[in-house]
Structures are given as structure tokens and as C-alpha cells.
């Protein structure tokens, strides 16, 4: 049976339990998409802050990454197609 290596000090224990009662009481809604947002923080859903686009969201980065991968694959396929066409001539 696993046993803790060291005693958890009063300080460490109380710091942990201090965070258990935390409640986000000041949630507001994003001006652009309406999702709940912490105050003074960028909306993670749409990347807007006070109605201004500030960051790219994770889904947007994923989309761009997939786009660049697709174009690379298409360019690679096109280059391979060009080689046999030139050899036929
Ligand atoms: Zn938003």
C-alpha cells in the first residue's frame, strides 16, 4: 500500500484547503459571443477582449495548421504529377 513519504505540513495543508472554497462570483459574459468570461481576461472561445480581436483561438490555429498541411500535400502531389508528364513528352 502506498504511503506518503513526508508529513504534509500545516502550511501546505491549509494552503490547499484555502482554494477549495473559491467561487468565481464575478463572471461576466463576452461582448462578442456571450460566453462566460473572467474579468480582465480574453475570451478563450472567440479571442476577443472588449469587442476587439486579440488572440487566435485554439480552433483557429488547428484550422490554419490543417490548411497548410493540405496545401503542402497538394504541392507535393502536383510535383510528382509533373515528373511523369514531362517524361511522356
Ligand atoms: Zn467571446
JSON list of N, CA and C and ligand atoms in Angstrom, two decimals, residues 30 32-34 43 45-46, ligand 1:
[
{"chain": "A", "resi": 30, "resn": "UNK", "atom": "N", "xyz": [-19.03, 37.49, -22.50]},
{"chain": "A", "resi": 30, "resn": "UNK", "atom": "CA", "xyz": [-18.27, 38.08, -23.60]},
{"chain": "A", "resi": 30, "resn": "UNK", "atom": "C", "xyz": [-19.18, 38.98, -24.43]},
{"chain": "A", "resi": 32, "resn": "UNK", "atom": "N", "xyz": [-18.81, 39.71, -27.51]},
{"chain": "A", "resi": 32, "resn": "UNK", "atom": "CA", "xyz": [-18.93, 39.24, -28.89]},
{"chain": "A", "resi": 32, "resn": "UNK", "atom": "C", "xyz": [-19.74, 37.96, -28.99]},
{"chain": "A", "resi": 33, "resn": "UNK", "atom": "N", "xyz": [-19.38, 36.93, -28.19]},
{"chain": "A", "resi": 33, "resn": "UNK", "atom": "CA", "xyz": [-20.03, 35.64, -28.35]},
{"chain": "A", "resi": 33, "resn": "UNK", "atom": "C", "xyz": [-20.95, 35.28, -27.18]},
{"chain": "A", "resi": 34, "resn": "UNK", "atom": "N", "xyz": [-20.85, 36.00, -26.05]},
{"chain": "A", "resi": 34, "resn": "UNK", "atom": "CA", "xyz": [-21.77, 35.76, -24.96]},
{"chain": "A", "resi": 34, "resn": "UNK", "atom": "C", "xyz": [-21.36, 34.67, -24.00]},
{"chain": "A", "resi": 43, "resn": "UNK", "atom": "N", "xyz": [-11.54, 36.38, -23.92]},
{"chain": "A", "resi": 43, "resn": "UNK", "atom": "CA", "xyz": [-12.46, 35.25, -24.11]},
{"chain": "A", "resi": 43, "resn": "UNK", "atom": "C", "xyz": [-11.73, 34.15, -24.86]},
{"chain": "A", "resi": 45, "resn": "UNK", "atom": "N", "xyz": [-13.06, 31.49, -26.11]},
{"chain": "A", "resi": 45, "resn": "UNK", "atom": "CA", "xyz": [-13.89, 30.90, -27.16]},
{"chain": "A", "resi": 45, "resn": "UNK", "atom": "C", "xyz": [-13.71, 31.63, -28.49]},
{"chain": "A", "resi": 46, "resn": "UNK", "atom": "N", "xyz": [-13.71, 32.98, -28.44]},
{"chain": "A", "resi": 46, "resn": "UNK", "atom": "CA", "xyz": [-13.64, 33.75, -29.69]},
{"chain": "A", "resi": 46, "resn": "UNK", "atom": "C", "xyz": [-12.39, 34.59, -29.80]},
{"chain": "B", "resi": 1, "resn": "LIG", "atom": "ZN1", "xyz": [-16.14, 35.52, -26.82]}
]
